[in-house]
CSV table of C-alpha atoms in Angstrom, one decimal:
chain,number,residue,atom,x,y,z
A,1,ILE,CA,-17.3,0.9,-0.2
A,2,GLU,CA,-20.3,-1.2,-1.0
A,3,PRO,CA,-19.7,-4.9,-0.1
A,4,GLU,CA,-20.9,-6.1,-3.5
A,5,LYS,CA,-18.7,-3.7,-5.5
A,6,TYR,CA,-15.4,-5.4,-4.8
A,7,ALA,CA,-16.6,-8.9,-3.8
A,8,MET,CA,-13.6,-10.5,-5.5
A,9,TYR,CA,-10.2,-10.0,-3.9
A,10,ALA,CA,-8.5,-9.5,-7.2
A,11,ASP,CA,-10.7,-6.5,-8.0
A,12,PHE,CA,-10.3,-5.0,-4.5
A,13,LYS,CA,-6.5,-5.4,-4.7
A,14,LYS,CA,-6.3,-3.9,-8.2
A,15,TYR,CA,-8.6,-1.0,-7.8
A,16,VAL,CA,-8.3,-0.1,-4.1
A,17,LEU,CA,-5.2,-1.4,-2.4
A,18,ALA,CA,-2.6,-1.1,-5.1
A,19,PRO,CA,-3.4,2.5,-6.1
A,20,SER,CA,-3.6,3.6,-2.4
A,21,LEU,CA,-0.3,2.1,-1.5
A,22,LYS,CA,1.3,3.5,-4.6
A,23,GLU,CA,0.0,7.0,-3.7
A,24,LEU,CA,1.4,6.7,-0.1
A,25,SER,CA,4.8,5.7,-1.5
A,26,GLU,CA,5.0,8.5,-4.1
A,27,LYS,CA,3.5,11.4,-2.2
A,28,VAL,CA,4.6,10.7,1.4
A,29,GLY,CA,7.7,8.6,0.7
A,30,LEU,CA,6.4,5.8,2.9
A,31,PRO,CA,6.8,2.4,1.3
A,32,VAL,CA,4.1,0.0,2.4
A,33,LYS,CA,3.8,-3.8,1.9
A,34,PHE,CA,0.7,-5.9,2.7
A,35,GLN,CA,-0.2,-9.5,3.3
A,36,PRO,CA,-3.7,-10.9,3.4
A,37,THR,CA,-4.8,-12.7,6.5
A,38,LYS,CA,-6.8,-15.8,5.8
A,39,THR,CA,-9.2,-17.9,7.8
A,40,GLY,CA,-9.4,-21.1,5.8
A,41,LYS,CA,-9.6,-20.0,2.2
A,42,LYS,CA,-11.4,-16.8,3.0
A,43,ILE,CA,-9.4,-13.5,3.3
A,44,THR,CA,-10.5,-11.9,6.6
A,45,GLY,CA,-8.0,-9.1,6.9
A,46,PHE,CA,-4.7,-7.6,6.0
A,47,LYS,CA,-1.3,-7.0,7.7
A,48,PHE,CA,0.5,-3.8,6.6
A,49,CYS,CA,4.2,-3.2,7.0
A,50,PHE,CA,5.4,0.4,6.8
A,51,THR,CA,9.0,1.1,6.1
A,52,TYR,CA,10.5,4.3,7.5
A,53,SER,CA,14.1,5.3,6.9
A,54,ARG,CA,15.8,8.3,8.4
A,55,LYS,CA,18.4,8.4,5.7
A,56,LYS,CA,17.9,11.2,3.2
A,57,ASP,CA,18.1,10.4,-0.5
A,58,ALA,CA,21.3,11.7,-2.1
A,59,THR,CA,19.5,13.4,-4.9
A,60,SER,CA,17.3,15.3,-2.5
A,61,VAL,CA,20.3,16.5,-0.5
A,62,LEU,CA,22.0,17.7,-3.7
A,63,ALA,CA,18.9,19.5,-4.9
A,64,ALA,CA,18.6,21.3,-1.5
A,65,LYS,CA,22.1,22.6,-1.8
A,66,GLU,CA,21.5,24.2,-5.2
């Protein structure tokens, strides 16, 4: 990614982060939350929280039985 392309955080979040996290959630079943890390007012990084559950979804269990 070119540094100038997503210079504003709102654009980066809208066009890069949100679609990527949505795709992870839908295709892999791995819900992800993120929180920006700031130094003063400047965003210098991100913290990501991945949620993994061993419980199977009831609909997927029923579908597998059919």
